[in-house]
Amino acid sequence: MFPYFMLVAFEAGSVLRALVLFILYPVICLVGVEMGLKIMVFVCFFGIRKDNFRVGRAVLPKFFLEDVGLEAFEVIKRGGKKVAVSDFPQPMIESFLREYLEIDFVVGRGLRSFHGYFVGFMNQGKEEMVTLEELLADQKLLSRDVIGITTFDRSAEHQLFSYCKEIYLVRRSDKRSWQCLPRDKYPQPLIFHDGRLAVRPAPLPLLALFMWLPFGFALFLIRGFVALTLPYDISVPLLAFFGLRVCMSQPKTKSSKALSGQDGREKPKKGLLYVCNHRTLLDPLYLSFTLKKNFTAVTYSLSKVSEMLSPIKTVRLTRNRDQDGKMMEQLLSQGDLVVCPEGTTCREPYLLRFSPLFSEMSDDIIPVALEAQVSMFYGTTAGGLKCLDPVFFLMNPTPTYTIKVLEGVSGLTKNPDDDQKSRFDIANHVQSEISKALGFECTKLTRRDKYLILAGNEGITGSTNQSSTVEDATAKSSRN
């Protein structure tokens, strides 16, 4: 259980809370399962606001899914109504079991709260069993044939198993031989997840992570200073020396060279429009440093700190189509422009729906396929401080970017007789070409869907909580 509680301590709490839990790890191992569980619950949940706890929905499912055994999953699918019993607190497991494993009833340990804050104590077993029996009686499950599956050392510890007509006991040695559930067999695809930790925080990897933190922060400062102060010819090799890895490929056809202005021809009056998928906030910067060009980047959301520190010009979009279109046309008349039409980042091998606005701005569109790989920290967040995104990304030992500049695409000609739907065709075509280059899967999901699932809002500053529509966004994610 320790890695999952560490995720709660780190993501819902802070680095300091995670460090306290890590220091207590030897004590947790010595005091026994139940007392160790109580210590972890107290350290992780004490003082956490109940309404804002979203780790169970946004962070933990990714790590839980990686630990699901294929053999057990196939057995569970055969059942009718499914009830899951766990020692984990209910807020940690309910979203994962219901949404990703299609469990009908989840029985976890209840957590006590006071004035909307968790106090770090669990409910007693008798209190939970009374509520559970009432629930199962209402659903008439207790009168059916009930089969239980559990491990040898936990079979008699929960009263629910007294209602089972058959109980199958699983040895720990059997579980070690299970295969991990393949991604293509997930009942619901894992498209969105949040949190800063990219590594499973088991004790040994966690020790390495805490030891790396001071070195990683120093490395971030060095990398940032080099990128912000030195010219491309000097900064690019220095950044490579300090661990930033870039793998780049460009097409060699004449048409692409003409669009890129690399064949000696005169450049078009308008700048080139580079259309990228969105992996991190640093996408335009990596493209700029790799091609050694001074781009202008347009973005839907950018912290003031990142905007001030950016070595290239950044312009915020207003989400007003007419106003944003005029702004992009003006910027293109001044030089090359970079846009990420997904509107938000996605960590998994999926592409979100492309906004078609870019297809009306230029006839010289260069699709760019981007992929970012990290080993310790994610450089994106939906519920945290966005100004820290570059910090966490550049704290990784060797963050790697793969950049593929693709064949040029013609945009929508400014002709009133053209079919207005053609702009969607161009956007979908560019999305499809980028997905083929990366081996990703296209979806119709949007920025709004991501933030409803991960943060409970629509991803717009000042927006109110939209938790009532989270289920709709989750269902849409499943369909896509």
Short mmCIF file of C-alpha atoms in Angstrom, two decimals:
data_model
loop_
_atom_site.label_atom_id
_atom_site.label_comp_id
_atom_site.label_asym_id
_atom_site.label_seq_id
_atom_site.Cartn_x
_atom_site.Cartn_y
_atom_site.Cartn_z
CA MET A 1 0.00 0.00 0.00
CA PHE A 2 2.88 2.38 0.68
CA PRO A 3 3.44 3.71 -2.89
CA TYR A 4 -0.23 4.68 -3.22
CA PHE A 5 -0.27 6.53 0.07
CA MET A 6 2.96 8.24 -0.96
CA LEU A 7 1.18 9.51 -4.07
CA VAL A 8 -1.55 10.94 -1.85
CA ALA A 9 1.00 12.59 0.44
CA PHE A 10 2.95 14.09 -2.47
CA GLU A 11 0.10 15.12 -4.77
CA ALA A 12 -2.62 16.10 -2.29
CA GLY A 13 -0.19 17.36 0.34
CA SER A 14 3.35 18.55 -0.32
CA VAL A 15 6.95 17.41 -0.64
CA LEU A 16 7.35 17.93 3.11
CA ARG A 17 4.39 15.64 3.90
CA ALA A 18 5.82 13.03 1.54
CA LEU A 19 9.21 13.28 3.25
CA VAL A 20 7.60 12.72 6.67
CA LEU A 21 5.82 9.60 5.39
CA PHE A 22 9.07 8.32 3.87
CA ILE A 23 10.94 8.79 7.15
CA LEU A 24 8.20 6.83 8.94
CA TYR A 25 8.41 3.91 6.49
CA PRO A 26 10.57 1.68 8.76
CA VAL A 27 8.11 2.22 11.62
CA ILE A 28 5.17 1.38 9.34
CA CYS A 29 6.83 -1.91 8.41
CA LEU A 30 7.43 -2.88 12.05
CA VAL A 31 4.10 -2.08 13.72
CA GLY A 32 1.89 -4.43 11.69
CA VAL A 33 -0.64 -4.00 8.90
CA GLU A 34 -3.48 -2.30 10.76
CA MET A 35 -1.36 0.12 12.78
CA GLY A 36 0.79 0.87 9.75
CA LEU A 37 -2.37 1.66 7.80
CA LYS A 38 -3.54 4.05 10.51
CA ILE A 39 -0.19 5.87 10.49
CA MET A 40 -0.25 6.27 6.71
CA VAL A 41 -3.85 7.49 6.73
CA PHE A 42 -3.11 10.08 9.43
CA VAL A 43 0.02 11.44 7.74
CA CYS A 44 -1.58 11.58 4.29
CA PHE A 45 -5.06 12.89 5.09
CA PHE A 46 -4.75 15.09 8.18
CA GLY A 47 -5.79 18.63 7.25
CA ILE A 48 -6.65 17.83 3.61
CA ARG A 49 -9.81 19.54 2.40
CA LYS A 50 -12.45 16.91 1.62
CA ASP A 51 -14.07 18.69 -1.33
CA ASN A 52 -10.74 19.29 -3.07
CA PHE A 53 -9.44 15.73 -2.82
CA ARG A 54 -9.14 14.55 -6.44
CA VAL A 55 -6.11 12.26 -6.24
CA GLY A 56 -8.39 9.21 -6.26
CA ARG A 57 -9.84 10.22 -9.63
CA ALA A 58 -6.96 12.09 -11.29
CA VAL A 59 -3.71 10.46 -10.11
CA LEU A 60 -4.13 6.97 -8.64
CA PRO A 61 -5.97 5.21 -11.54
CA LYS A 62 -2.82 5.22 -13.70
CA PHE A 63 -0.79 3.42 -11.02
CA PHE A 64 -3.64 1.10 -10.00
CA LEU A 65 -4.16 -0.01 -13.61
CA GLU A 66 -0.48 -0.88 -13.94
CA ASP A 67 -0.92 -3.34 -11.03
CA VAL A 68 -4.11 -5.06 -12.19
CA GLY A 69 -3.58 -8.77 -12.90
CA LEU A 70 -4.95 -10.00 -16.21
CA GLU A 71 -6.03 -13.36 -14.74
CA ALA A 72 -8.02 -11.78 -11.90
CA PHE A 73 -9.57 -9.22 -14.24
CA GLU A 74 -10.87 -11.91 -16.60
CA VAL A 75 -12.46 -13.78 -13.68
CA ILE A 76 -14.12 -10.63 -12.34
CA LYS A 77 -15.64 -9.84 -15.74
CA ARG A 78 -17.64 -13.09 -15.59
CA GLY A 79 -19.62 -11.97 -12.56
CA GLY A 80 -22.93 -10.14 -12.51
CA LYS A 81 -23.07 -7.52 -9.78
CA LYS A 82 -19.56 -6.93 -8.41
CA VAL A 83 -18.60 -5.75 -4.93
CA ALA A 84 -15.02 -4.75 -4.11
CA VAL A 85 -13.77 -4.80 -0.50
CA SER A 86 -10.53 -3.03 0.35
CA ASP A 87 -8.50 -1.75 3.29
CA PHE A 88 -7.82 1.41 1.30
CA PRO A 89 -9.83 4.50 2.30
CA GLN A 90 -12.94 4.95 0.18
CA PRO A 91 -11.83 8.27 -1.45
CA MET A 92 -8.66 6.61 -2.78
CA ILE A 93 -10.25 3.68 -4.63
CA GLU A 94 -13.90 4.41 -5.42
CA SER A 95 -13.41 6.34 -8.68
CA PHE A 96 -10.87 3.86 -10.02
CA LEU A 97 -12.92 0.74 -9.24
CA ARG A 98 -16.20 2.15 -10.52
CA GLU A 99 -14.95 3.90 -13.66
CA TYR A 100 -12.07 1.69 -14.77
CA LEU A 101 -12.95 -1.82 -13.49
CA GLU A 102 -16.75 -1.41 -13.65
CA ILE A 103 -17.31 -2.44 -10.02
CA ASP A 104 -20.88 -1.85 -8.87
CA PHE A 105 -20.27 -1.43 -5.12
CA VAL A 106 -17.07 -0.31 -3.44
CA VAL A 107 -16.47 -1.03 0.25
CA GLY A 108 -13.45 0.90 1.52
CA ARG A 109 -12.48 2.34 4.87
CA GLY A 110 -14.43 5.45 5.72
CA LEU A 111 -12.58 8.61 6.75
CA ARG A 112 -13.73 11.01 9.42
CA SER A 113 -13.90 14.72 8.72
CA PHE A 114 -14.50 17.93 10.62
CA HIS A 115 -15.84 21.11 9.00
CA GLY A 116 -14.93 19.84 5.54
CA TYR A 117 -11.39 18.66 6.40
CA PHE A 118 -10.13 15.13 6.92
CA VAL A 119 -8.84 14.57 10.46
CA GLY A 120 -6.74 11.52 9.60
CA PHE A 121 -8.81 8.84 11.38
CA MET A 122 -10.81 5.96 9.91
CA ASN A 123 -14.31 4.83 10.86
CA GLN A 124 -14.72 1.67 12.90
CA GLY A 125 -15.61 -1.55 11.08
CA LYS A 126 -19.01 -1.99 12.77
CA GLU A 127 -20.20 1.42 11.56
CA GLU A 128 -19.33 0.53 7.97
CA MET A 129 -20.88 -2.94 8.06
CA VAL A 130 -24.29 -1.63 9.15
CA THR A 131 -24.42 0.73 6.18
CA LEU A 132 -23.10 -1.93 3.82
CA GLU A 133 -25.65 -4.54 4.86
CA GLU A 134 -28.48 -2.03 4.36
CA LEU A 135 -27.17 -1.19 0.90
CA LEU A 136 -26.77 -4.81 -0.19
CA ALA A 137 -30.18 -5.72 1.21
CA ASP A 138 -31.81 -2.94 -0.82
CA GLN A 139 -30.15 -4.32 -3.96
CA LYS A 140 -31.19 -7.90 -3.01
CA LEU A 141 -27.63 -9.10 -3.45
CA LEU A 142 -27.49 -11.08 -0.20
CA SER A 143 -30.14 -13.51 -1.46
CA ARG A 144 -28.18 -14.40 -4.61
CA ASP A 145 -25.32 -16.80 -5.15
CA VAL A 146 -22.34 -14.86 -3.84
CA ILE A 147 -18.77 -15.89 -4.65
CA GLY A 148 -15.83 -14.37 -2.83
CA ILE A 149 -12.22 -14.03 -4.01
CA THR A 150 -9.54 -13.09 -1.50
CA THR A 151 -6.04 -13.94 -0.30
CA PHE A 152 -5.23 -16.54 2.34
CA ASP A 153 -4.20 -14.04 4.99
CA ARG A 154 -7.25 -11.74 4.56
CA SER A 155 -10.11 -14.21 4.11
CA ALA A 156 -11.73 -13.96 7.55
CA GLU A 157 -11.08 -10.31 8.32
CA HIS A 158 -14.18 -8.84 6.73
CA GLN A 159 -17.73 -9.83 7.69
CA LEU A 160 -18.90 -9.57 4.09
CA PHE A 161 -17.33 -12.94 3.32
CA SER A 162 -19.76 -14.61 5.74
CA TYR A 163 -22.45 -14.13 3.05
CA CYS A 164 -20.45 -15.98 0.40
CA LYS A 165 -21.53 -19.47 -0.63
CA GLU A 166 -18.07 -20.10 -2.07
CA ILE A 167 -14.73 -18.44 -1.34
CA TYR A 168 -11.71 -18.79 -3.59
CA LEU A 169 -8.39 -18.16 -1.90
CA VAL A 170 -5.45 -16.79 -3.89
CA ARG A 171 -1.86 -17.39 -2.84
CA ARG A 172 0.66 -14.58 -2.98
CA SER A 173 2.85 -16.82 -5.14
CA ASP A 174 -0.04 -17.06 -7.64
CA LYS A 175 -0.33 -13.28 -7.78
CA ARG A 176 3.36 -12.91 -8.57
CA SER A 177 2.92 -15.03 -11.69
CA TRP A 178 -0.01 -12.95 -13.00
CA GLN A 179 0.43 -10.88 -16.13
CA CYS A 180 -0.19 -7.15 -16.07
CA LEU A 181 -3.43 -6.05 -17.72
CA PRO A 182 -2.56 -4.83 -21.27
CA ARG A 183 -3.61 -1.30 -22.19
CA ASP A 184 -5.84 -2.54 -25.00
CA LYS A 185 -7.92 -4.51 -22.47
CA TYR A 186 -8.65 -1.58 -20.15
CA PRO A 187 -12.46 -1.34 -19.82
CA GLN A 188 -12.01 2.43 -20.19
CA PRO A 189 -8.92 3.88 -21.89
CA LEU A 190 -6.60 5.88 -19.69
CA ILE A 191 -6.37 9.17 -21.60
CA PHE A 192 -6.11 11.75 -18.82
CA HIS A 193 -4.24 11.64 -15.53
CA ASP A 194 -2.66 14.27 -13.30
CA GLY A 195 0.08 14.53 -10.71
CA ARG A 196 3.76 15.38 -10.80
CA LEU A 197 5.35 11.99 -10.11
CA ALA A 198 6.14 9.95 -13.22
CA VAL A 199 7.80 7.14 -11.26
CA ARG A 200 6.01 4.67 -9.02
CA PRO A 201 7.08 5.86 -5.53
CA ALA A 202 8.24 2.56 -4.05
CA PRO A 203 10.80 2.98 -1.22
CA LEU A 204 14.01 2.60 -3.25
CA PRO A 205 12.97 4.78 -6.23
CA LEU A 206 11.64 7.28 -3.70
CA LEU A 207 14.99 7.41 -1.91
CA ALA A 208 16.69 8.14 -5.24
CA LEU A 209 14.10 10.84 -5.98
CA PHE A 210 14.61 12.67 -2.65
CA MET A 211 18.38 12.49 -3.10
CA TRP A 212 18.04 13.90 -6.61
CA LEU A 213 15.81 16.88 -5.67
CA PRO A 214 18.59 19.38 -4.74
CA PHE A 215 20.68 18.37 -7.77
CA GLY A 216 17.60 18.54 -10.00
CA PHE A 217 16.73 22.06 -8.86
CA ALA A 218 20.31 23.23 -9.44
CA LEU A 219 20.18 21.65 -12.90
CA PHE A 220 16.93 23.50 -13.63
CA LEU A 221 18.58 26.82 -12.75
CA ILE A 222 21.57 26.10 -14.99
CA ARG A 223 19.44 24.95 -17.92
CA GLY A 224 17.12 27.94 -17.55
CA PHE A 225 20.01 30.41 -17.41
CA VAL A 226 21.65 28.95 -20.52
CA ALA A 227 18.37 28.96 -22.50
CA LEU A 228 17.43 32.53 -21.53
CA THR A 229 20.76 34.31 -21.92
CA LEU A 230 22.88 32.66 -24.62
CA PRO A 231 22.40 32.64 -28.42
CA TYR A 232 21.26 29.46 -30.18
CA ASP A 233 24.69 28.45 -31.49
CA ILE A 234 26.04 28.36 -27.93
CA SER A 235 22.98 27.39 -25.88
CA VAL A 236 21.97 24.33 -27.97
CA PRO A 237 25.20 22.35 -27.46
CA LEU A 238 25.41 23.46 -23.82
CA LEU A 239 21.85 22.30 -23.13
CA ALA A 240 22.70 18.94 -24.73
CA PHE A 241 25.74 18.72 -22.45
CA PHE A 242 23.48 19.33 -19.42
CA GLY A 243 21.18 16.43 -20.32
CA LEU A 244 18.47 17.84 -22.60
CA ARG A 245 17.96 15.33 -25.40
CA VAL A 246 16.31 16.11 -28.75
CA CYS A 247 15.67 13.71 -31.63
CA MET A 248 14.59 15.55 -34.77
CA SER A 249 13.60 14.58 -38.30
CA GLN A 250 12.53 16.71 -41.28
CA PRO A 251 11.10 15.80 -44.69
CA LYS A 252 13.46 16.09 -47.67
CA THR A 253 10.96 16.77 -50.43
CA LYS A 254 11.19 19.97 -52.45
CA SER A 255 7.72 21.11 -51.46
CA SER A 256 8.57 20.99 -47.78
CA LYS A 257 11.84 22.82 -48.35
CA ALA A 258 9.99 25.49 -50.23
CA LEU A 259 7.55 25.93 -47.37
CA SER A 260 10.43 26.10 -44.91
CA GLY A 261 12.28 28.65 -46.99
CA GLN A 262 15.34 26.37 -47.25
CA ASP A 263 15.72 26.04 -51.02
CA GLY A 264 16.89 29.56 -51.79
CA ARG A 265 13.51 30.84 -52.93
CA GLU A 266 12.03 34.03 -51.62
CA LYS A 267 9.96 33.51 -48.49
CA PRO A 268 6.23 34.15 -48.69
CA LYS A 269 4.89 37.48 -47.49
CA LYS A 270 3.18 35.72 -44.61
CA GLY A 271 5.08 33.75 -42.06
CA LEU A 272 4.85 29.98 -41.84
CA LEU A 273 2.27 28.47 -39.49
CA TYR A 274 3.66 25.54 -37.47
CA VAL A 275 0.87 23.36 -36.05
CA CYS A 276 1.96 21.07 -33.18
CA ASN A 277 0.35 18.60 -30.86
CA HIS A 278 0.73 19.70 -27.24
CA ARG A 279 2.86 17.71 -24.78
CA THR A 280 4.29 20.35 -22.41
CA LEU A 281 4.50 24.11 -22.06
CA LEU A 282 7.97 23.95 -23.63
CA ASP A 283 6.81 22.68 -27.04
CA PRO A 284 7.34 26.02 -28.88
CA LEU A 285 10.69 26.54 -27.13
CA TYR A 286 12.05 23.15 -28.16
CA LEU A 287 10.91 23.76 -31.74
CA SER A 288 12.50 27.21 -31.71
CA PHE A 289 15.83 25.96 -30.34
CA THR A 290 15.92 22.97 -32.69
CA LEU A 291 15.17 24.95 -35.87
CA LYS A 292 17.09 27.99 -34.54
CA LYS A 293 14.22 30.33 -35.38
CA ASN A 294 12.55 33.10 -33.39
CA PHE A 295 8.92 32.05 -33.38
CA THR A 296 5.87 33.66 -31.86
CA ALA A 297 3.75 31.19 -29.87
CA VAL A 298 0.04 31.58 -29.22
CA THR A 299 -1.46 29.78 -26.24
CA TYR A 300 -4.77 29.53 -24.41
CA SER A 301 -3.35 29.65 -20.91
CA LEU A 302 0.04 30.71 -19.64
CA SER A 303 1.13 31.84 -16.20
CA LYS A 304 2.52 35.35 -15.92
CA VAL A 305 5.79 33.95 -14.58
CA SER A 306 6.25 31.67 -17.61
CA GLU A 307 5.27 34.51 -19.93
CA MET A 308 7.90 36.85 -18.46
CA LEU A 309 10.66 34.22 -18.54
CA SER A 310 9.95 32.87 -22.03
CA PRO A 311 12.85 33.50 -24.46
CA ILE A 312 10.39 33.72 -27.38
CA LYS A 313 7.37 35.97 -27.84
CA THR A 314 4.13 34.52 -26.43
CA VAL A 315 0.60 35.81 -27.04
CA ARG A 316 -2.53 34.70 -25.19
CA LEU A 317 -5.65 33.72 -27.09
CA THR A 318 -9.00 35.01 -25.84
CA ARG A 319 -11.21 32.05 -26.94
CA ASN A 320 -13.15 34.56 -29.05
CA ARG A 321 -12.92 33.11 -32.55
CA ASP A 322 -13.08 36.37 -34.51
CA GLN A 323 -10.72 38.21 -32.20
CA ASP A 324 -8.22 35.34 -32.09
CA GLY A 325 -8.34 35.01 -35.90
CA LYS A 326 -7.47 38.68 -36.42
CA MET A 327 -4.67 38.42 -33.87
CA MET A 328 -3.15 35.35 -35.55
CA GLU A 329 -3.32 36.97 -38.99
CA GLN A 330 -1.51 40.01 -37.66
CA LEU A 331 1.18 37.84 -36.03
CA LEU A 332 1.65 35.83 -39.23
CA SER A 333 2.26 39.05 -41.16
CA GLN A 334 5.16 39.70 -38.78
CA GLY A 335 6.82 36.27 -38.94
CA ASP A 336 6.51 32.54 -38.25
CA LEU A 337 3.89 31.39 -35.77
CA VAL A 338 3.49 28.27 -33.61
CA VAL A 339 0.08 27.05 -32.45
CA CYS A 340 -1.09 23.98 -30.52
CA PRO A 341 -4.74 23.52 -31.59
CA GLU A 342 -5.44 20.85 -28.95
CA GLY A 343 -5.60 23.71 -26.44
CA THR A 344 -4.16 21.63 -23.60
CA THR A 345 -1.57 18.94 -22.99
CA CYS A 346 -2.12 15.19 -23.04
CA ARG A 347 0.42 12.75 -21.56
CA GLU A 348 -0.83 9.50 -23.01
CA PRO A 349 -0.55 8.37 -26.67
CA TYR A 350 -3.73 10.17 -27.73
CA LEU A 351 -4.45 13.37 -29.62
CA LEU A 352 -7.32 15.60 -28.55
CA ARG A 353 -9.60 17.32 -31.05
CA PHE A 354 -7.87 20.04 -33.08
CA SER A 355 -9.54 23.44 -33.15
CA PRO A 356 -9.99 24.31 -36.86
CA LEU A 357 -9.18 28.03 -36.50
CA PHE A 358 -5.61 27.57 -37.72
CA SER A 359 -6.78 26.19 -41.09
CA GLU A 360 -8.21 29.61 -42.01
CA MET A 361 -5.07 31.59 -41.14
CA SER A 362 -2.54 30.44 -43.73
CA ASP A 363 -2.06 28.33 -46.84
CA ASP A 364 1.43 27.36 -45.63
CA ILE A 365 0.87 24.99 -42.72
CA ILE A 366 3.69 22.84 -41.35
CA PRO A 367 2.47 19.99 -39.07
CA VAL A 368 4.91 19.10 -36.30
CA ALA A 369 4.66 15.88 -34.28
CA LEU A 370 6.02 16.14 -30.74
CA GLU A 371 6.63 13.58 -28.02
CA ALA A 372 8.14 14.27 -24.57
CA GLN A 373 9.59 11.63 -22.26
CA VAL A 374 10.44 12.07 -18.59
CA SER A 375 11.72 9.73 -15.89
CA MET A 376 10.86 11.40 -12.55
CA PHE A 377 8.52 14.38 -12.88
CA TYR A 378 5.75 15.36 -15.26
CA GLY A 379 6.01 18.88 -16.64
CA THR A 380 2.24 19.34 -16.91
CA THR A 381 -0.63 19.72 -14.46
CA ALA A 382 -4.38 20.29 -14.47
CA GLY A 383 -4.91 20.98 -10.78
CA GLY A 384 -1.56 22.42 -9.65
CA LEU A 385 0.47 25.58 -10.27
CA LYS A 386 1.21 25.89 -13.98
CA CYS A 387 4.14 28.22 -13.33
CA LEU A 388 5.98 25.18 -11.92
CA ASP A 389 5.53 23.09 -15.08
CA PRO A 390 8.89 24.08 -16.64
CA VAL A 391 10.58 23.66 -13.25
CA PHE A 392 9.51 20.05 -12.84
CA PHE A 393 10.21 19.18 -16.48
CA LEU A 394 13.74 20.59 -16.38
CA MET A 395 14.45 18.86 -13.05
CA ASN A 396 14.37 15.47 -14.78
CA PRO A 397 17.83 13.93 -15.27
CA THR A 398 17.53 13.57 -19.07
CA PRO A 399 14.20 14.89 -20.42
CA THR A 400 13.85 13.88 -24.06
CA TYR A 401 11.91 15.45 -26.92
CA THR A 402 11.16 13.83 -30.26
CA ILE A 403 10.35 16.38 -32.98
CA LYS A 404 9.14 15.34 -36.44
CA VAL A 405 8.55 18.13 -38.95
CA LEU A 406 6.07 16.72 -41.48
CA GLU A 407 5.11 17.51 -45.07
CA GLY A 408 3.51 20.91 -45.58
CA VAL A 409 -0.30 21.15 -45.85
CA SER A 410 -2.32 23.74 -47.73
CA GLY A 411 -4.76 25.73 -45.62
CA LEU A 412 -8.24 26.96 -46.45
CA THR A 413 -8.32 29.39 -49.38
CA LYS A 414 -10.12 32.64 -48.61
CA ASN A 415 -13.00 32.08 -50.99
CA PRO A 416 -16.64 32.69 -50.04
CA ASP A 417 -17.75 29.82 -52.31
CA ASP A 418 -15.77 27.23 -50.33
CA ASP A 419 -17.62 24.79 -48.14
CA GLN A 420 -17.38 25.99 -44.56
CA LYS A 421 -16.95 22.42 -43.35
CA SER A 422 -13.63 22.15 -45.16
CA ARG A 423 -11.82 23.82 -42.25
CA PHE A 424 -12.76 20.83 -40.10
CA ASP A 425 -11.46 18.50 -42.81
CA ILE A 426 -8.09 20.28 -42.78
CA ALA A 427 -7.91 20.20 -38.98
CA ASN A 428 -8.78 16.50 -38.92
CA HIS A 429 -6.25 15.79 -41.66
CA VAL A 430 -3.44 17.51 -39.76
CA GLN A 431 -4.45 15.67 -36.58
CA SER A 432 -4.42 12.38 -38.49
CA GLU A 433 -0.96 13.02 -40.02
CA ILE A 434 0.53 13.85 -36.63
CA SER A 435 -1.07 10.79 -35.03
CA LYS A 436 0.39 8.54 -37.77
CA ALA A 437 3.85 10.00 -37.29
CA LEU A 438 3.73 9.35 -33.53
CA GLY A 439 1.68 6.15 -33.50
CA PHE A 440 -0.98 7.87 -31.40
CA GLU A 441 -4.75 7.55 -31.49
CA CYS A 442 -7.07 10.42 -32.44
CA THR A 443 -9.98 11.35 -30.17
CA LYS A 444 -12.78 13.92 -30.15
CA LEU A 445 -12.06 14.93 -26.57
CA THR A 446 -11.40 18.59 -25.77
CA ARG A 447 -9.70 20.75 -23.17
CA ARG A 448 -13.02 21.06 -21.34
CA ASP A 449 -13.34 17.27 -21.04
CA LYS A 450 -9.84 16.98 -19.58
CA TYR A 451 -10.38 19.59 -16.89
CA LEU A 452 -13.81 18.27 -15.94
CA ILE A 453 -12.31 14.83 -15.33
CA LEU A 454 -9.10 15.90 -13.60
CA ALA A 455 -9.92 19.17 -11.85
CA GLY A 456 -13.72 19.36 -11.67
CA ASN A 457 -13.85 22.63 -13.64
CA GLU A 458 -13.73 23.74 -17.26
CA GLY A 459 -10.11 24.87 -17.19
CA ILE A 460 -10.96 28.56 -17.35
CA THR A 461 -9.77 31.01 -14.72
CA GLY A 462 -12.61 31.97 -12.44
CA SER A 463 -14.89 29.14 -13.52
CA THR A 464 -17.12 27.58 -10.92
CA ASN A 465 -16.99 23.97 -9.92
CA GLN A 466 -18.67 21.74 -12.50
CA SER A 467 -18.56 18.45 -10.63
CA SER A 468 -22.08 17.59 -11.74
CA THR A 469 -20.86 17.15 -15.33
CA VAL A 470 -17.75 15.12 -14.53
CA GLU A 471 -19.65 11.89 -15.15
CA ASP A 472 -20.64 13.12 -18.63
CA ALA A 473 -17.01 13.89 -19.46
CA THR A 474 -15.91 10.49 -18.15
CA ALA A 475 -18.56 8.74 -20.26
CA LYS A 476 -17.43 10.70 -23.31
CA SER A 477 -13.83 9.67 -22.63
CA SER A 478 -14.93 6.05 -22.53
CA ARG A 479 -16.77 6.34 -25.86
CA ASN A 480 -13.79 7.95 -27.56
#
